[in-house]
Short mmCIF file of the C-alpha atoms (twelve columns), coordinates in Angstrom:
data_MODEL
# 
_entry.id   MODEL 
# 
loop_
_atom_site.group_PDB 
_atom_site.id 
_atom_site.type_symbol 
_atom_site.label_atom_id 
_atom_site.label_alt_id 
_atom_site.label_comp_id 
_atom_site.label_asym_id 
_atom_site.label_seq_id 
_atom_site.Cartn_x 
_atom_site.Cartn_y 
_atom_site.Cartn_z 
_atom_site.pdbx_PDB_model_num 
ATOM 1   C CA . UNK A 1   4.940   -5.027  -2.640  1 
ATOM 2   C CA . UNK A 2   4.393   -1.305  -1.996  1 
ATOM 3   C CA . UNK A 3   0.361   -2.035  -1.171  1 
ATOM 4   C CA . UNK A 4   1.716   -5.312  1.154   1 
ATOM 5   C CA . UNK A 5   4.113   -2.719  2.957   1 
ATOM 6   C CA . UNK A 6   1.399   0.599   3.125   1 
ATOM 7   C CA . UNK A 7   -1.293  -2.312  4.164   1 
ATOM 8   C CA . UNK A 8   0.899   -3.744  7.389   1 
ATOM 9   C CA . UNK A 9   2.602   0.004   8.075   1 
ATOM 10  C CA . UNK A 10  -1.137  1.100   8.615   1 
ATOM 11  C CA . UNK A 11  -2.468  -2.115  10.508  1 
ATOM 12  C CA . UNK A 12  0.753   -2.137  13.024  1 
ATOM 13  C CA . UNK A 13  0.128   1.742   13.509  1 
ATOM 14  C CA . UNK A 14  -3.825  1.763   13.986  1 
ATOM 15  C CA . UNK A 15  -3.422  -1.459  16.058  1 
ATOM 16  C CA . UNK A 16  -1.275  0.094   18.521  1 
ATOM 17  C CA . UNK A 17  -3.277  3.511   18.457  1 
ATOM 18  C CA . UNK A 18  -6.447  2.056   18.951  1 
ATOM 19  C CA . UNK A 19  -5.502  -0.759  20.752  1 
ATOM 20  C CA . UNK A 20  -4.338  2.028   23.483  1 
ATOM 21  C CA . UNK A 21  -7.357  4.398   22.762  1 
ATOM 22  C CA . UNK A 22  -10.198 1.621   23.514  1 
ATOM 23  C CA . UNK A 23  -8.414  0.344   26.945  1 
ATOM 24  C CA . UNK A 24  -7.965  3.912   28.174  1 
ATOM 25  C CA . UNK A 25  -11.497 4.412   27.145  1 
ATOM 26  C CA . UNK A 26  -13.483 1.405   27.976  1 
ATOM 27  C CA . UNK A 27  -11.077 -1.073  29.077  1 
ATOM 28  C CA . UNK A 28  -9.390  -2.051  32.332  1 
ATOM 29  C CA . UNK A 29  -6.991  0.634   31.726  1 
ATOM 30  C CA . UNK A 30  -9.664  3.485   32.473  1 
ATOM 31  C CA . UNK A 31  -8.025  4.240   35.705  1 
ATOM 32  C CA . UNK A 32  -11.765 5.353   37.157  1 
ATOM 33  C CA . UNK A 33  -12.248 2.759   40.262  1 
ATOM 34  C CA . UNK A 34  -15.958 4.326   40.285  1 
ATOM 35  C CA . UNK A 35  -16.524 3.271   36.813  1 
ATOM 36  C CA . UNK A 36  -15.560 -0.097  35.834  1 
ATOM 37  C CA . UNK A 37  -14.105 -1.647  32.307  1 
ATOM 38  C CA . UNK A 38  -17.551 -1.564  29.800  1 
ATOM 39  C CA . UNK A 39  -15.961 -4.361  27.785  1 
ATOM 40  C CA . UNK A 40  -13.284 -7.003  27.997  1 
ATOM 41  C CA . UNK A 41  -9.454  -6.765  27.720  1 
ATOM 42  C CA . UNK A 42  -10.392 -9.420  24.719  1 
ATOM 43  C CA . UNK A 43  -13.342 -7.954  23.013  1 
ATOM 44  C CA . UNK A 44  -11.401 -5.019  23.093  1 
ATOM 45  C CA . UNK A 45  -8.538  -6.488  21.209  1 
ATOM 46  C CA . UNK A 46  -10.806 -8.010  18.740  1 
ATOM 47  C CA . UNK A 47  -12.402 -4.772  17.376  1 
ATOM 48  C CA . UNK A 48  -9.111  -3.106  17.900  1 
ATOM 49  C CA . UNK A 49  -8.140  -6.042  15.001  1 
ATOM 50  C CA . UNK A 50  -10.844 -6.025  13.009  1 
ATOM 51  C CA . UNK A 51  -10.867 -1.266  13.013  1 
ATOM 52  C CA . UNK A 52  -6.916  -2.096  12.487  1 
ATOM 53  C CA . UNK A 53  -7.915  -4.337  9.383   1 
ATOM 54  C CA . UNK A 54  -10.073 -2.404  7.547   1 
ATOM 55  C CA . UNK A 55  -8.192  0.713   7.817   1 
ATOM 56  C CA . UNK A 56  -5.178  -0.301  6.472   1 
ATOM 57  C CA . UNK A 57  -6.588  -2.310  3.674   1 
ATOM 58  C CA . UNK A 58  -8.958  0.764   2.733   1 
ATOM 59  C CA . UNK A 59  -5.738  2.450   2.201   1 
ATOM 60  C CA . UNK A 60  -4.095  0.207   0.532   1 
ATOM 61  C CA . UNK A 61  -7.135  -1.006  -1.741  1 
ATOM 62  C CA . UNK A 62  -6.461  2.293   -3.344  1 
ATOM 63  C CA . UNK A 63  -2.724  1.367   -4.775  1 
ATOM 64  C CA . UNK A 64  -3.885  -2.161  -5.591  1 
ATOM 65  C CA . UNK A 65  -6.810  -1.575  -7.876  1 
ATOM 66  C CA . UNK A 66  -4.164  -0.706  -11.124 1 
ATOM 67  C CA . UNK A 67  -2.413  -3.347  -10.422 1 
ATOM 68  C CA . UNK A 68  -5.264  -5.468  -10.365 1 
ATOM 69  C CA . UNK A 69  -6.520  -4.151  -13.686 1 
ATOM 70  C CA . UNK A 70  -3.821  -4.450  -15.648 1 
ATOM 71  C CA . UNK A 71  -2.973  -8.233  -14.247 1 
ATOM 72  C CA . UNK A 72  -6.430  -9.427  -15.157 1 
ATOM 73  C CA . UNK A 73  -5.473  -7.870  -19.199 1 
ATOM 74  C CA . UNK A 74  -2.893  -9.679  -18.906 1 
ATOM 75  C CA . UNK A 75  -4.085  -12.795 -17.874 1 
ATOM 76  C CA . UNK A 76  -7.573  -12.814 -19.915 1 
ATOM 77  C CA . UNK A 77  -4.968  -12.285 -23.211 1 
ATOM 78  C CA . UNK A 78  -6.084  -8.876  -24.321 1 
ATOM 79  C CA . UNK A 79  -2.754  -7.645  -24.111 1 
ATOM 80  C CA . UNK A 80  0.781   -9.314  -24.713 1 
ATOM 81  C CA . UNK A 81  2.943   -7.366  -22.195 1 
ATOM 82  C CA . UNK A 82  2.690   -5.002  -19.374 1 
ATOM 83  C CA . UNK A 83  3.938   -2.057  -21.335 1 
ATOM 84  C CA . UNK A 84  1.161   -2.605  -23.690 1 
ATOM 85  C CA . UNK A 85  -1.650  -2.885  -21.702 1 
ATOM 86  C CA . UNK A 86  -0.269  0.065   -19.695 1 
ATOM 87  C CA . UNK A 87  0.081   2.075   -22.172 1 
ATOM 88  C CA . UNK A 88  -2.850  1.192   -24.500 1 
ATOM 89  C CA . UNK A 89  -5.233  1.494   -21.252 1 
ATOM 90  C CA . UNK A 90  -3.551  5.164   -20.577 1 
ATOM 91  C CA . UNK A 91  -4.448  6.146   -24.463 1 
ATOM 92  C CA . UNK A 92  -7.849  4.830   -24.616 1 
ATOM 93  C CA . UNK A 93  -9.306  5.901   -21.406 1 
ATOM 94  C CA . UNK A 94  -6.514  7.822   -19.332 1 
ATOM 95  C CA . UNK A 95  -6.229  7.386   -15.555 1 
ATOM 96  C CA . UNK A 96  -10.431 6.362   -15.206 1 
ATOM 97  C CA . UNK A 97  -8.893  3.038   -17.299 1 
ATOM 98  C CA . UNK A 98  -7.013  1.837   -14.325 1 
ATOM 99  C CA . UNK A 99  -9.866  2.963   -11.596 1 
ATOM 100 C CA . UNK A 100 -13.043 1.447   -13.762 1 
ATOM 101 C CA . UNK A 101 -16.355 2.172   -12.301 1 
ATOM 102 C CA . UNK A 102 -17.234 0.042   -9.166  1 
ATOM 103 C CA . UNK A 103 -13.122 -1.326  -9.027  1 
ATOM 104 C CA . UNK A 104 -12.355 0.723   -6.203  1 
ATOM 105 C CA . UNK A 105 -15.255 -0.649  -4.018  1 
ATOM 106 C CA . UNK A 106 -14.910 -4.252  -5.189  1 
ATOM 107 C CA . UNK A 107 -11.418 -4.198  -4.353  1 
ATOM 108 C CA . UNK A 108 -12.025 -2.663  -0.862  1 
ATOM 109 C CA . UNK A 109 -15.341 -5.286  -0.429  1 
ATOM 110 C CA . UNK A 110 -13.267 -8.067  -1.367  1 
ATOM 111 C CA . UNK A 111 -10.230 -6.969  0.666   1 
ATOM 112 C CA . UNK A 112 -11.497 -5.462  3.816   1 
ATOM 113 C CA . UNK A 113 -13.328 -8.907  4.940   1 
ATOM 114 C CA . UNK A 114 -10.666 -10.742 3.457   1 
ATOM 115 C CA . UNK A 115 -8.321  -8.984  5.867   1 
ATOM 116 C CA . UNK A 116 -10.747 -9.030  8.828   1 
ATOM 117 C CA . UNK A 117 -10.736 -13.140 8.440   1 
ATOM 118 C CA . UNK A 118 -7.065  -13.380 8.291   1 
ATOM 119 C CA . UNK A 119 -5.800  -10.880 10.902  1 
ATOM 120 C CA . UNK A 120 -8.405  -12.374 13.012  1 
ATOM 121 C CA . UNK A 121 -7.597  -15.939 12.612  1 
ATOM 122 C CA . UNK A 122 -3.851  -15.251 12.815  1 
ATOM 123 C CA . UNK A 123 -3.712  -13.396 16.276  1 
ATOM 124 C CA . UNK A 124 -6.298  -15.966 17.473  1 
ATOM 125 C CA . UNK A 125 -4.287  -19.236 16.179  1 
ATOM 126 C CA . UNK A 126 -1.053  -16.715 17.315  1 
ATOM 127 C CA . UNK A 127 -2.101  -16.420 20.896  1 
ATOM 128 C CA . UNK A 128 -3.913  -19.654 21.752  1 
ATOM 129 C CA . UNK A 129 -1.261  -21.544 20.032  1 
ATOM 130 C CA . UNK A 130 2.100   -20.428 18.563  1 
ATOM 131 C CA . UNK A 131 3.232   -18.737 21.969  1 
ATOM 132 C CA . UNK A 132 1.846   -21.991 23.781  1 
ATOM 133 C CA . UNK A 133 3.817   -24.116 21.548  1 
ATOM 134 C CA . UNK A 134 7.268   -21.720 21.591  1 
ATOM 135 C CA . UNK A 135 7.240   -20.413 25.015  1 
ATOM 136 C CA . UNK A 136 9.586   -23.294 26.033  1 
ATOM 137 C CA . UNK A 137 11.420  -23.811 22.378  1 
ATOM 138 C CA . UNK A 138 11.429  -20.486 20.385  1 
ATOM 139 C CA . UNK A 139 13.906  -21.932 18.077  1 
ATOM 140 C CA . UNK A 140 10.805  -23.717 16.409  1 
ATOM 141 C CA . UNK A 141 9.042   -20.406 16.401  1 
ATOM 142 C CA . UNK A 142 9.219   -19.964 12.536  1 
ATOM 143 C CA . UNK A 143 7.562   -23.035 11.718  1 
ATOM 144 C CA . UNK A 144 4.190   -22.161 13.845  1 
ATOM 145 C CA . UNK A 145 4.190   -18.796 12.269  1 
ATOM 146 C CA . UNK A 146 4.292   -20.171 9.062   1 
ATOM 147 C CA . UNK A 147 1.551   -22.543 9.731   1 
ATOM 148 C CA . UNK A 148 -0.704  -20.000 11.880  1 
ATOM 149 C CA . UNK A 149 -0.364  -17.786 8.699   1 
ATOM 150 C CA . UNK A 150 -1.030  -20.464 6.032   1 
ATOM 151 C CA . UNK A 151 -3.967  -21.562 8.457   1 
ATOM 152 C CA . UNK A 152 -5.572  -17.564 8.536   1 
ATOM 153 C CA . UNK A 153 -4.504  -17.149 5.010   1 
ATOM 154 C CA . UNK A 154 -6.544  -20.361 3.748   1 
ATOM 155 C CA . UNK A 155 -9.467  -19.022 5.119   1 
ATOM 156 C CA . UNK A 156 -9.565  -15.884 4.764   1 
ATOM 157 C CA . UNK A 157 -9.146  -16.587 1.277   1 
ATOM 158 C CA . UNK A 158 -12.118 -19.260 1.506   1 
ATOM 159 C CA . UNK A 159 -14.649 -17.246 2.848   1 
ATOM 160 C CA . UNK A 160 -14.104 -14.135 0.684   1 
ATOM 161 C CA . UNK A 161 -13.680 -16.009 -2.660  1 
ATOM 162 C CA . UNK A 162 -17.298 -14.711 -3.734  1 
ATOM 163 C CA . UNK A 163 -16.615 -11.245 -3.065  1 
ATOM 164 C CA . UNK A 164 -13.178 -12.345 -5.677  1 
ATOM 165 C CA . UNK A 165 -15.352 -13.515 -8.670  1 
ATOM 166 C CA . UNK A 166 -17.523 -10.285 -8.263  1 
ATOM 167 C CA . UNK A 167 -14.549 -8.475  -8.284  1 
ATOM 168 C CA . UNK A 168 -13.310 -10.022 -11.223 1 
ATOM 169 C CA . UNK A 169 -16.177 -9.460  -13.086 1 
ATOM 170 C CA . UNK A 170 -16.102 -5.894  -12.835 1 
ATOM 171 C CA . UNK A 171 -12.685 -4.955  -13.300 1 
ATOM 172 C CA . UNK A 172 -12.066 -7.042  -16.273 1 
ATOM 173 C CA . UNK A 173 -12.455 -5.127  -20.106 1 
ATOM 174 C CA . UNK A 174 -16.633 -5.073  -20.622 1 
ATOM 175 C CA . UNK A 175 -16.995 -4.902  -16.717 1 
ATOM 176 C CA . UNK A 176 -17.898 -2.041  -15.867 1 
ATOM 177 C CA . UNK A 177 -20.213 -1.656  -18.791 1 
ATOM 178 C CA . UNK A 178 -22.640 -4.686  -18.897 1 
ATOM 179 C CA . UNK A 179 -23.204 -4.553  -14.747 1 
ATOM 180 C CA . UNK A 180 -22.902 -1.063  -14.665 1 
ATOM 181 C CA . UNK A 181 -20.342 -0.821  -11.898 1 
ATOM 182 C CA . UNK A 182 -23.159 -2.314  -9.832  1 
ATOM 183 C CA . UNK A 183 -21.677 -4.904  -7.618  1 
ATOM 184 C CA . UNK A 184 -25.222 -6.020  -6.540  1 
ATOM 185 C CA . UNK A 185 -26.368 -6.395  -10.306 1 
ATOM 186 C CA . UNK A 186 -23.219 -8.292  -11.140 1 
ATOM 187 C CA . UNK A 187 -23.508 -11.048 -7.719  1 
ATOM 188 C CA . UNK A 188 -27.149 -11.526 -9.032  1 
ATOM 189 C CA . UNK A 189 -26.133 -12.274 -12.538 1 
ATOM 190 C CA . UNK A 190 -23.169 -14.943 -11.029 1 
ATOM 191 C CA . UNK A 191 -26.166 -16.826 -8.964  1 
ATOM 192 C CA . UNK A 192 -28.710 -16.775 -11.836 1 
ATOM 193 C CA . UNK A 193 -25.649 -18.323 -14.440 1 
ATOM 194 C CA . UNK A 194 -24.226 -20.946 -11.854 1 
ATOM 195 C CA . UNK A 195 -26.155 -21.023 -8.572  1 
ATOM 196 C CA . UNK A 196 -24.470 -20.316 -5.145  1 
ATOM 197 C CA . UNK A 197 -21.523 -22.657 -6.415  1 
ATOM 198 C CA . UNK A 198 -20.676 -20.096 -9.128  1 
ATOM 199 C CA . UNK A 199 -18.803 -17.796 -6.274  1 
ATOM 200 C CA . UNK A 200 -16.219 -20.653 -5.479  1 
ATOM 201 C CA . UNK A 201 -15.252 -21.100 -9.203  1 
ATOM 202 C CA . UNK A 202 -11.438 -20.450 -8.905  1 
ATOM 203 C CA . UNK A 203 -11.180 -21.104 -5.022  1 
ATOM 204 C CA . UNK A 204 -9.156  -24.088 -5.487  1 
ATOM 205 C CA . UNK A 205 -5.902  -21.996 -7.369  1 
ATOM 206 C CA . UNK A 206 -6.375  -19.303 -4.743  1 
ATOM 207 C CA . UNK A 207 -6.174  -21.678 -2.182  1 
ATOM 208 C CA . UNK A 208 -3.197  -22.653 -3.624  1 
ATOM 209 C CA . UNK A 209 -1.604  -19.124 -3.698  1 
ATOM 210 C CA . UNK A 210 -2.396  -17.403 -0.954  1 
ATOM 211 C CA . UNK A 211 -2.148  -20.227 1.725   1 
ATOM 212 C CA . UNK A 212 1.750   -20.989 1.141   1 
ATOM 213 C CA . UNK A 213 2.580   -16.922 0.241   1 
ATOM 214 C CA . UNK A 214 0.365   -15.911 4.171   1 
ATOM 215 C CA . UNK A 215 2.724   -18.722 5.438   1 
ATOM 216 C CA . UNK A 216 6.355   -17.302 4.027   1 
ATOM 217 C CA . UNK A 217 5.076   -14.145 4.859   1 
ATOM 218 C CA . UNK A 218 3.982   -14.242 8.228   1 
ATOM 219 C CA . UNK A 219 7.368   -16.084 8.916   1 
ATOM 220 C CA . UNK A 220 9.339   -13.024 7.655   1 
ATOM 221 C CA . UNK A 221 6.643   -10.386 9.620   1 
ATOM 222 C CA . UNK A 222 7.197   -12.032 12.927  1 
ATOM 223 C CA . UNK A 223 11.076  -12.040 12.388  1 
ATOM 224 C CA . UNK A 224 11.098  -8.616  11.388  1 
ATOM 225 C CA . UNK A 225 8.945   -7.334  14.041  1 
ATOM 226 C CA . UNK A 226 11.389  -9.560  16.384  1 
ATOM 227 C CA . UNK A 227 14.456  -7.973  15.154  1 
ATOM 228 C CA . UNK A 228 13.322  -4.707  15.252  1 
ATOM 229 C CA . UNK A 229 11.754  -4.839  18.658  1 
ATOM 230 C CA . UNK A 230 8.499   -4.269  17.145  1 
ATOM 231 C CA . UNK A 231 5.083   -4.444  19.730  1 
# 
């Protein structure tokens, strides 16, 4: 929750900073009638998406990666409860337990694209379709949020599931250790063990999640940002 709210806090703020810096800059809002717009209104708003993106998920890969480490303890049955792990990890290696070498990078290679897809996707699919669609009916405007964000959510999740089993790999107990934090060293030992199909293994169950959870939660962003009068 906290890394969800720091991600979006960041991406609304650098969206509407940048957005505002580029068109001033190079867009048609220079305001010089000698020197004409050096890019689209639309390319504009694309790299204004994808800067928006990768800031705010570079600062928010930062409170993730604990989390991360600690769920993955958990779930590969080192440890029996949260408490435990926590405080077992904070006895045996201190604070460098929770930020193992290479997890900070994976998380922010995995997460960074991951966003750049989705955001991407959903103002696209947003645009071109859900405003289309609602411009006439905006009762019906939850339901095309919900499936413009379960659309962007589905693949963004596809197309960065490699980048997930790398990341895996290294923050896990034994990571760090055997690929040396390298994330290079650890995608070449995935493709020699299983081939390029080895970076989909578990793409079907994060399908699963993060399609529905994008679509609840882009449901509840777009009411939000409508109630609060948010641009």
């Amino acid at each position: 929750m906290p890394s969800v709210g720091l991600y979006f806090g960041v991406y609304s703020y650098c969206k509407k900073t940048i957005g505002e810096t580029l068109q001033t800059t190079f867009g048609s809002m220079r305001g010089d009638t000698e020197h004409p717009a050096v890019c689209s209104d639309r390319t504009l708003q694309t790299l204004t998406i994808i800067a928006s993106a990768a800031i705010g998920n570079t600062v928010a890969s930062f409170s993730r990666v604990p989390y991360e480490v600690v769920k993955q303890s958990l779930q590969t049955g080192q440890y029996s409860s949260t408490l435990q792990a926590a405080s077992t990890m904070w006895r045996d290696g201190g604070m460098r337990s929770f930020f193992p070498l290479g997890g900070v990078s994976i998380q922010m290679v995995r997460d960074i694209p991951y966003a750049i897809f989705t955001l991407l996707s959903y103002e696209f699919i947003k645009e071109n379709w859900v405003l289309k669609r609602t411009e006439e009916d905006p009762s019906k405007r939850w339901f095309f949020d919900m499936v413009a964000g379960a659309t962007a959510g589905g693949i963004g999740s596809y197309l960065t599931n490699p980048m997930d089993v790398i990341k895996t790999r290294l923050q896990t107990t034994g990571g760090s250790s055997k690929y040396g934090g390298s994330i290079v060293k650890c995608a070449a030992v995935v493709l020699e063990e299983g081939g390029p199909t080895a970076f989909l293994r578990g793409s079907v169950p994060r399908l699963m999640h993060k399609i529905p959870a994008n679509g609840c939660f882009f449901v509840f962003y777009e009411f939000f940002r409508r109630a609060l009068h948010v641009e």
